[in-house]
Each structure stands twice: as C-alpha cells, then as structure tokens.
Short mmCIF file of C-alpha atoms and ligand atoms in Angstrom, two decimals:
data_model
loop_
_atom_site.label_atom_id
_atom_site.label_comp_id
_atom_site.label_asym_id
_atom_site.label_seq_id
_atom_site.Cartn_x
_atom_site.Cartn_y
_atom_site.Cartn_z
CA MET U 1 -46.10 -61.53 14.15
CA MET U 2 -44.22 -58.33 14.38
CA LYS U 3 -41.23 -59.53 12.37
CA GLU U 4 -43.39 -60.51 9.41
CA ARG U 5 -45.31 -57.26 9.56
CA ILE U 6 -42.10 -55.20 9.42
CA LEU U 7 -40.84 -57.17 6.45
CA GLN U 8 -44.20 -56.63 4.78
CA ILE U 9 -44.09 -52.85 5.30
CA GLY U 10 -40.57 -52.72 3.85
CA LYS U 11 -41.72 -54.66 0.82
CA THR U 12 -44.91 -52.70 0.02
CA GLY U 13 -43.08 -49.45 0.66
CA GLU U 14 -40.43 -50.32 -1.86
CA GLU U 15 -42.89 -51.69 -4.39
CA SER U 16 -45.20 -48.67 -4.31
CA LEU U 17 -42.42 -46.16 -5.04
CA PRO U 18 -41.93 -46.62 -8.82
CA ALA U 19 -45.57 -45.65 -9.49
CA ILE U 20 -45.07 -42.24 -7.87
CA THR U 21 -44.45 -39.44 -10.39
CA THR U 22 -45.08 -36.23 -8.44
CA MET U 23 -43.59 -34.52 -5.39
CA ALA U 24 -47.02 -34.49 -3.74
CA GLY U 25 -47.28 -38.24 -4.27
CA LEU U 26 -43.86 -38.74 -2.73
CA GLN U 27 -44.79 -36.61 0.26
CA ALA U 28 -47.89 -38.76 0.89
CA TRP U 29 -45.67 -41.84 0.64
CA GLU U 30 -43.30 -40.34 3.19
CA VAL U 31 -46.16 -39.76 5.65
CA GLU U 32 -47.38 -43.31 5.18
CA TYR U 33 -44.08 -45.13 5.54
CA LEU U 34 -41.80 -42.82 7.51
CA GLY U 35 -44.12 -40.34 9.24
CA ARG U 36 -44.48 -39.98 12.97
CA LYS U 37 -47.81 -41.81 12.90
CA SER U 38 -46.81 -44.42 10.31
CA GLU U 39 -47.31 -48.08 11.12
CA LEU U 40 -43.57 -48.67 11.09
CA ASN U 41 -42.96 -45.94 13.61
CA THR U 42 -45.72 -47.20 15.86
CA LEU U 43 -44.22 -50.68 15.73
CA LEU U 44 -40.76 -49.36 16.54
CA LYS U 45 -42.17 -47.48 19.52
CA SER U 46 -43.85 -50.61 20.87
CA LEU U 47 -40.53 -52.49 20.88
CA ARG U 48 -39.97 -51.50 24.47
CA ASP U 49 -42.84 -53.82 25.54
CA LEU U 50 -41.19 -56.91 24.05
CA SER U 51 -39.05 -59.41 25.91
CA PRO U 52 -35.26 -58.97 25.61
CA GLU U 53 -34.97 -61.97 23.23
CA GLU U 54 -37.62 -60.64 20.85
CA LYS U 55 -36.11 -57.17 21.00
CA LYS U 56 -32.79 -58.60 19.85
CA ILE U 57 -34.37 -59.86 16.63
CA VAL U 58 -37.07 -57.30 15.88
CA GLY U 59 -35.11 -54.17 16.92
CA PRO U 60 -32.32 -54.36 14.31
CA LEU U 61 -34.78 -55.46 11.63
CA GLY U 62 -37.07 -52.50 12.34
CA ASN U 63 -34.17 -50.07 12.19
CA SER U 64 -32.65 -51.45 9.02
CA THR U 65 -36.05 -51.38 7.33
CA LYS U 66 -36.47 -47.75 8.28
CA GLN U 67 -32.98 -46.90 6.99
CA LYS U 68 -33.71 -48.70 3.73
CA LEU U 69 -36.95 -46.74 3.24
CA ILE U 70 -35.18 -43.43 3.99
CA ALA U 71 -32.51 -44.18 1.38
CA LEU U 72 -35.15 -45.11 -1.18
CA PHE U 73 -37.02 -41.90 -0.42
CA ASP U 74 -33.89 -39.75 -0.89
CA THR U 75 -33.03 -41.34 -4.23
CA LYS U 76 -36.58 -40.95 -5.48
CA LYS U 77 -36.71 -37.32 -4.38
CA LYS U 78 -33.51 -36.52 -6.24
CA LYS U 79 -34.83 -38.18 -9.38
CA LEU U 80 -38.11 -36.26 -9.23
CA LEU U 81 -36.26 -32.95 -8.78
CA GLU U 82 -34.03 -33.65 -11.75
CA ASN U 83 -36.98 -34.56 -13.91
CA SER U 84 -39.23 -31.74 -12.75
CA ILE U 85 -37.91 -29.60 -15.63
CA ASP U 86 -37.53 -31.00 -19.08
CA TRP U 87 -34.10 -29.51 -19.77
CA GLN U 88 -33.91 -30.82 -23.26
CA ALA U 89 -37.26 -29.31 -24.19
CA GLU U 90 -36.12 -26.05 -22.63
CA GLY U 91 -33.06 -26.18 -24.86
CA VAL U 92 -30.72 -26.10 -21.88
CA ASP U 93 -27.48 -28.04 -21.90
CA ILE U 94 -27.04 -28.88 -18.24
CA THR U 95 -23.53 -30.19 -18.88
CA ALA U 96 -22.28 -26.83 -20.23
CA PRO U 97 -19.77 -25.01 -17.96
CA GLY U 98 -21.26 -22.19 -15.86
CA ALA U 99 -20.88 -18.49 -16.55
CA LYS U 100 -17.94 -16.86 -14.73
CA VAL U 101 -18.92 -14.42 -11.99
CA ALA U 102 -16.90 -11.21 -12.22
CA ILE U 103 -15.61 -10.48 -8.72
CA GLY U 104 -13.66 -7.31 -9.42
CA HIS U 105 -10.32 -6.36 -7.88
CA LEU U 106 -8.59 -3.62 -5.92
CA ASN U 107 -7.96 -0.19 -7.41
CA PRO U 108 -4.27 0.20 -8.40
CA LEU U 109 -3.90 2.85 -5.69
CA THR U 110 -5.07 0.42 -3.03
CA GLN U 111 -2.75 -2.24 -4.41
CA ILE U 112 0.14 0.22 -4.16
CA GLU U 113 -0.89 1.19 -0.62
CA HIS U 114 -0.75 -2.46 0.44
CA GLU U 115 2.66 -2.91 -1.19
CA ILE U 116 4.04 0.15 0.60
CA GLN U 117 2.65 -1.04 3.91
CA ASP U 118 4.23 -4.48 3.45
CA ILE U 119 7.67 -2.98 2.85
CA PHE U 120 7.47 -0.59 5.81
CA THR U 121 6.07 -3.14 8.24
CA SER U 122 8.94 -5.46 7.28
CA MET U 123 11.22 -2.62 8.51
CA GLY U 124 9.41 -2.47 11.85
CA PHE U 125 7.03 0.40 11.10
CA VAL U 126 3.47 0.41 12.43
CA VAL U 127 0.51 1.64 10.39
CA ALA U 128 -1.32 4.51 12.12
CA ASP U 129 -4.21 6.70 11.08
CA GLY U 130 -6.16 9.81 12.03
CA PRO U 131 -9.39 11.56 11.07
CA GLU U 132 -9.90 12.93 7.56
CA VAL U 133 -11.77 15.88 9.00
CA GLU U 134 -9.12 17.45 11.20
CA THR U 135 -9.01 20.38 13.60
CA GLU U 136 -7.02 23.48 12.81
CA HIS U 137 -4.94 22.60 15.84
CA TYR U 138 -3.58 19.28 14.51
CA ASN U 139 -3.44 20.26 10.87
CA PHE U 140 -1.65 23.59 11.45
CA ASP U 141 -1.06 24.96 14.98
CA ALA U 142 0.63 21.92 16.51
CA LEU U 143 2.80 21.70 13.38
CA ASN U 144 4.19 25.16 13.97
CA PHE U 145 2.40 26.88 11.08
CA PRO U 146 2.40 30.61 11.84
CA LYS U 147 -1.09 32.04 12.25
CA ASP U 148 -0.80 33.95 8.98
CA HIS U 149 0.85 31.19 6.92
CA PRO U 150 -0.45 31.35 3.34
CA SER U 151 -1.35 27.67 3.15
CA ARG U 152 -4.01 28.24 5.80
CA ASP U 153 -5.93 30.58 3.58
CA MET U 154 -8.82 29.72 1.31
CA GLN U 155 -6.57 29.03 -1.68
CA ASP U 156 -5.39 25.63 -0.48
CA THR U 157 -7.72 24.64 2.28
CA PHE U 158 -11.34 23.60 2.08
CA TRP U 159 -12.63 24.94 5.39
CA ILE U 160 -15.70 23.40 6.88
CA LYS U 161 -18.50 25.88 7.54
CA PRO U 162 -17.90 27.06 11.09
CA ASP U 163 -20.33 25.98 13.77
CA LYS U 164 -20.85 28.92 16.13
CA LYS U 165 -20.80 26.66 19.16
CA ALA U 166 -17.58 24.82 18.18
CA LYS U 167 -14.39 25.96 19.87
CA GLU U 168 -12.26 24.79 16.94
CA ARG U 169 -12.24 25.28 13.20
CA TYR U 170 -12.45 22.07 11.17
CA LEU U 171 -11.12 21.22 7.73
CA PRO U 172 -10.64 18.22 5.47
CA ARG U 173 -6.96 17.67 6.30
CA THR U 174 -4.53 19.11 3.79
CA HIS U 175 -1.81 16.59 4.69
CA THR U 176 -1.26 13.55 6.91
CA SER U 177 1.34 15.31 9.08
CA GLY U 178 -1.20 16.06 11.83
CA VAL U 179 -1.23 12.36 12.67
CA GLN U 180 2.41 12.73 13.79
CA VAL U 181 1.22 14.82 16.73
CA ARG U 182 -1.83 12.67 17.45
CA TYR U 183 0.34 9.56 17.55
CA MET U 184 3.10 11.10 19.67
CA GLU U 185 0.56 12.35 22.21
CA ALA U 186 -0.42 8.73 22.78
CA HIS U 187 2.98 7.01 22.44
CA LYS U 188 6.51 7.49 23.75
CA PRO U 189 9.60 6.96 21.53
CA PRO U 190 11.19 4.92 20.14
CA LEU U 191 8.51 4.88 17.47
CA ARG U 192 8.23 4.18 13.78
CA ILE U 193 4.97 4.79 11.98
CA ILE U 194 3.55 5.21 8.52
CA VAL U 195 0.25 6.96 7.87
CA PRO U 196 -1.44 6.27 4.56
CA GLY U 197 -4.44 8.48 3.98
CA LYS U 198 -6.59 10.75 1.87
CA VAL U 199 -5.86 14.49 1.87
CA PHE U 200 -7.71 17.39 0.29
CA ARG U 201 -6.62 20.62 -1.29
CA ASN U 202 -8.46 23.37 -3.03
CA GLU U 203 -6.42 23.10 -6.23
CA ALA U 204 -7.22 23.24 -9.91
CA THR U 205 -6.87 19.73 -11.27
CA ASP U 206 -4.63 18.79 -14.17
CA ALA U 207 -2.66 15.74 -15.31
CA SER U 208 -0.55 15.79 -12.14
CA HIS U 209 -2.86 17.46 -9.60
CA GLU U 210 -6.00 16.22 -7.88
CA HIS U 211 -8.00 18.00 -5.17
CA THR U 212 -8.30 14.68 -3.32
CA PHE U 213 -5.19 12.53 -3.22
CA HIS U 214 -3.41 9.90 -1.17
CA GLN U 215 -0.40 10.71 0.93
CA PHE U 216 1.99 8.61 2.89
CA GLU U 217 3.46 10.05 6.06
CA CYS U 218 6.46 8.40 7.65
CA LEU U 219 7.79 9.20 11.13
CA MET U 220 10.68 7.70 13.07
CA VAL U 221 11.67 9.06 16.49
CA ASP U 222 14.15 7.96 19.13
CA VAL U 223 16.39 9.52 21.80
CA GLU U 224 18.87 12.17 20.66
CA GLY U 225 21.51 10.93 18.24
CA GLN U 226 19.72 7.69 17.26
CA VAL U 227 17.79 8.90 14.23
CA THR U 228 19.65 11.26 11.92
CA VAL U 229 19.39 12.56 8.35
CA ALA U 230 21.56 9.58 7.38
CA THR U 231 18.93 7.25 8.90
CA PHE U 232 16.29 8.94 6.79
CA LYS U 233 18.33 8.56 3.62
CA TYR U 234 18.97 4.91 4.39
CA VAL U 235 15.32 4.11 5.16
CA ALA U 236 14.15 5.99 2.07
CA GLU U 237 16.64 4.26 -0.24
CA THR U 238 15.79 0.86 1.21
CA PHE U 239 12.09 1.52 0.75
CA PHE U 240 12.28 2.83 -2.82
CA SER U 241 14.67 0.09 -3.92
CA ALA U 242 12.26 -2.54 -2.57
CA PHE U 243 9.27 -0.79 -4.13
CA PHE U 244 10.74 -0.45 -7.63
CA GLY U 245 12.75 -3.67 -7.49
CA GLU U 246 16.03 -1.99 -8.41
CA LYS U 247 18.70 0.09 -6.71
CA VAL U 248 17.36 3.61 -6.12
CA THR U 249 19.39 6.56 -4.82
CA VAL U 250 17.85 9.44 -2.84
CA ARG U 251 18.95 13.04 -3.19
CA LEU U 252 18.06 15.83 -0.72
CA ARG U 253 17.61 19.49 -1.58
CA PRO U 254 17.16 22.24 1.03
CA SER U 255 13.57 23.33 1.54
CA PHE U 256 11.19 24.65 4.17
CA PHE U 257 8.35 23.20 6.20
CA PRO U 258 7.25 24.73 9.51
CA PHE U 259 7.23 21.31 11.19
CA THR U 260 10.72 20.14 10.22
CA GLU U 261 14.17 21.65 10.79
CA PRO U 262 16.20 21.24 8.66
CA SER U 263 13.76 20.51 5.83
CA PHE U 264 14.30 18.94 2.40
CA GLU U 265 12.68 18.14 -0.83
CA PHE U 266 13.80 14.70 -1.84
CA ASP U 267 14.26 13.14 -5.26
CA ILE U 268 14.95 9.58 -6.35
CA SER U 269 17.17 8.53 -9.21
CA CYS U 270 14.98 8.19 -12.31
CA ILE U 271 13.70 4.63 -12.51
CA ILE U 272 12.48 5.12 -16.06
CA CYS U 273 15.85 5.83 -17.69
CA GLY U 274 18.20 4.58 -14.97
CA ALA U 275 19.19 8.21 -14.20
CA HIS U 276 20.63 8.77 -17.69
CA GLY U 277 18.07 11.44 -18.55
CA CYS U 278 14.68 11.10 -20.26
CA ALA U 279 11.46 13.06 -20.83
CA THR U 280 9.93 11.96 -17.50
CA CYS U 281 12.85 13.27 -15.43
CA LYS U 282 13.24 16.25 -17.78
CA HIS U 283 16.74 14.98 -18.59
CA SER U 284 17.95 15.58 -15.03
CA GLY U 285 18.14 11.92 -13.98
CA TRP U 286 16.05 12.72 -10.87
CA LEU U 287 12.35 12.50 -9.99
CA GLU U 288 10.77 14.71 -7.34
CA ILE U 289 9.01 12.64 -4.71
CA GLY U 290 8.10 14.62 -1.61
CA GLY U 291 9.05 16.62 1.43
CA ALA U 292 11.00 15.54 4.48
CA GLY U 293 13.05 16.78 7.39
CA MET U 294 14.07 16.37 11.00
CA VAL U 295 11.07 16.83 13.28
CA ASN U 296 10.99 20.39 14.62
CA GLN U 297 11.41 20.45 18.41
CA ARG U 298 8.28 22.61 18.57
CA VAL U 299 6.26 19.70 17.19
CA PHE U 300 7.65 17.48 19.95
CA GLU U 301 6.63 20.12 22.46
CA ALA U 302 3.11 20.29 20.99
CA ALA U 303 2.89 16.52 21.47
CA GLY U 304 3.94 16.87 25.12
CA TYR U 305 7.60 15.79 24.84
CA LYS U 306 10.43 17.76 26.49
CA ARG U 307 12.50 19.93 24.17
CA GLY U 308 15.84 18.38 23.20
CA GLN U 309 14.99 14.92 24.47
CA TYR U 310 14.18 13.24 21.17
CA GLN U 311 15.20 13.38 17.56
CA GLY U 312 13.53 12.01 14.47
CA PHE U 313 12.69 12.37 10.83
CA ALA U 314 9.39 12.80 9.03
CA TRP U 315 8.56 12.61 5.37
CA GLY U 316 5.53 12.67 3.18
CA PHE U 317 4.86 11.81 -0.41
CA GLY U 318 1.96 11.31 -2.75
CA MET U 319 1.01 7.74 -3.43
CA ALA U 320 -0.43 8.48 -6.87
CA ARG U 321 2.97 9.63 -8.10
CA LEU U 322 4.45 6.28 -7.18
CA ALA U 323 1.59 4.44 -8.86
CA MET U 324 2.08 6.58 -11.98
CA MET U 325 5.81 5.83 -12.07
CA LYS U 326 5.38 2.13 -11.43
CA TYR U 327 2.63 1.64 -14.02
CA LYS U 328 3.63 4.48 -16.37
CA ILE U 329 0.29 6.29 -16.04
CA ALA U 330 0.26 9.71 -17.66
CA ASP U 331 -2.74 11.33 -15.96
CA ILE U 332 -3.35 11.25 -12.20
CA ARG U 333 -7.10 11.82 -12.66
CA LEU U 334 -7.51 8.36 -14.20
CA LEU U 335 -6.80 6.74 -10.83
CA MET U 336 -9.95 8.08 -9.18
CA SER U 337 -12.08 8.37 -12.32
CA GLY U 338 -13.90 5.08 -11.85
CA ASP U 339 -13.42 4.45 -15.57
CA LEU U 340 -13.59 0.66 -15.87
CA ARG U 341 -11.65 0.60 -19.14
CA PHE U 342 -8.73 2.01 -17.15
CA ILE U 343 -9.22 0.08 -13.89
CA ARG U 344 -9.51 -3.30 -15.62
CA GLN U 345 -5.92 -3.09 -16.81
CA PHE U 346 -4.58 -3.72 -13.31
N1 LIG Y 1 3.13 17.42 4.85
C1 LIG Y 1 4.02 17.85 3.78
C2 LIG Y 1 3.17 18.10 2.54
O1 LIG Y 1 2.03 17.76 2.50
C3 LIG Y 1 5.05 16.81 3.45
C4 LIG Y 1 6.02 16.57 4.55
C5 LIG Y 1 5.80 15.55 5.46
C6 LIG Y 1 7.16 17.35 4.67
C7 LIG Y 1 6.69 15.33 6.50
C8 LIG Y 1 8.06 17.12 5.67
C9 LIG Y 1 7.82 16.13 6.58
O2 LIG Y 1 3.65 18.64 1.58
#
C-alpha cells in the first residue's frame, strides 16, 4: 500500500542520516530521498491517479514526509559544515568578536563644505556648479576683466596648451566667479546660489597658500532695490554666526574687482579671541575672509540681462581658511596632504 510505503521511506531516510559523515555522502542521500527521481517523488507524482478519498489520506502524508526529510537534510548539512573544520585544532576561538573593518571618513574640507551647504540651503540658496577647466570667456571676459589685466598673465593662471583648432583659450579656473555668468545665462532672477568648487592658481605654496584650493561663491540677484549691500551684510553675518556657533560681525573695506561695483574685502570679528585681539587676528580683532561686492552691470549684460534691471551681490571666500579657523589648523597644506596622521583627527 502506498501509505505504508511512504511511512517506510520516511523512516529509513531518517535512520540512515546519522551514519553520514561527509558532504558527498549527504548529497547521495539527498538524491535518494529528495531527488527528482527518488521513490518518494515518484509516489507523489502518481497521486493524481488515486481516487479522491485515497488522495485525501495519502496526499498530506506524502507532503509532510517530504517536509520532514527536507528539515532533517538542512540540519544535517549545517552540522557537517560546522564540523568540516576542526576549529579547536586550528587554535581558532570562533566565539571571539570579529575584527573591526576601518571604513574611513570624509576629509575635513568635505565636512566643512557640507556644513556650509546646509546653512545656505536653509536660507533658500541652491547649490550650482561649473566646469573646472573653464574658457577665457567665462573666467575673465564675461567678468569684465580688461584684456591686459595682470591676473590673466602667466603669473597667476595655469593656461592649458592651446589647441590650434580651438576658438577659445582654456584654463583651470582661477576662481568660481565664472559660474555666476553660466548660471545667469540659464536662469532669470530672483536667484540665490552658492558654488563650492576647486580653483587653481600658479602660486608658490606656503602655510596659507595652495596652488589648488576650494572656494565658495555666493550670488543673490533680484529686481532693482531688493538686494543691497545691507542684504549682503545680513546674509554674511547670519551665515558666519551659524557656522561658528556664536555671534559674528562682518566688516567691509573698499576694494576692487572688475566684476563687482562697488567692491569690498570683508572681515569677520575674530572668533578666536572674541575680537579682543590675539596673534591670529594680529591684534586687530578682525579676520580677513574674502572678496565681495554688488554685481557689476556689465556682468549682467554678459549673461544676457538688460542693464539696470537687476541688482545683486556676489562674494567669494576660501573654504580652507574657514576649516583652519574652525579646527585651529596652522598649515593649509595639511588639508590636501593625504597624511593619515592628520586626517584621522577629524
Ligand atoms: N573671485 C574673487 C577671488 O577669487 C572673489 C570674489 C567673488 C570677489 C565674488 C567679489 C565677488 O578673489
């Protein structure tokens, strides 16, 4: 009878397992009791020829026997795997905690960049970017640099070897200001953007100068009268206070940039000594941060806007300086040195 035969298979299957000691033995067992051509499988397939009453009894029995054998097989397989290596003989303590995998972390400059972006985006600014290899047009011409401006010459700019067929001269951008024009060509005011990015200058390096460094450009433009120097001062003070976690005051000094009019250098109250005077601020109470100004109408024109229609401010500063102030780092070159003894402190 079929019922008896199924019970028998279940029994011999179970009883023959303990004698198996190898994976190969277990595999042979699997073929015999659970394989496609096993007796149990053949019996299960022939169920369809039985009468409904017989099916009711034999069907569930066949299935539960199969499930039981599968469970036995799994347990046995696990046991064999565990025992396949004699851990004790190998001198391995399998209960010891695992070795920690070092996953690394972000460079302090990148951490600072993310922090700056968070503060600006919370003020409604959008992060924009542009190419690191820029055309002379965006890096200089559109920003109202006169043709013979000294910063175009070989002293500051790494020019890319000219290609005779190219219409334009290319250079690793010397600042992020060119992105102002690129962005304005594609967008109409009101607009608020920040542009974090790498810039390159042909400078001798020392404790506060790198030939490759990170700048932050900030641009806010709206119709005439909406964005003034006071707006700039407010946005800058709000940003620096959030960044340093204390009240920071911004001071403007007259300066010159071809792409802003009027132009300023701006300082922040010294966050090291609370503006009382210390070695870092050379006892002035102020720290130099960057350049800024009201966007020159010629830059608007280069971007395709009508003269006199819009007004806005732009400013740029080096990110490394902020990182150095926040973490009290004495030498800018450490940031890009790849020296793990330095990097691991952050
Ligand atoms: N691009 C200027 C620099 O690299 C900084 C700047 C940005 C000045 C925006 C004014 C406005 O020095």
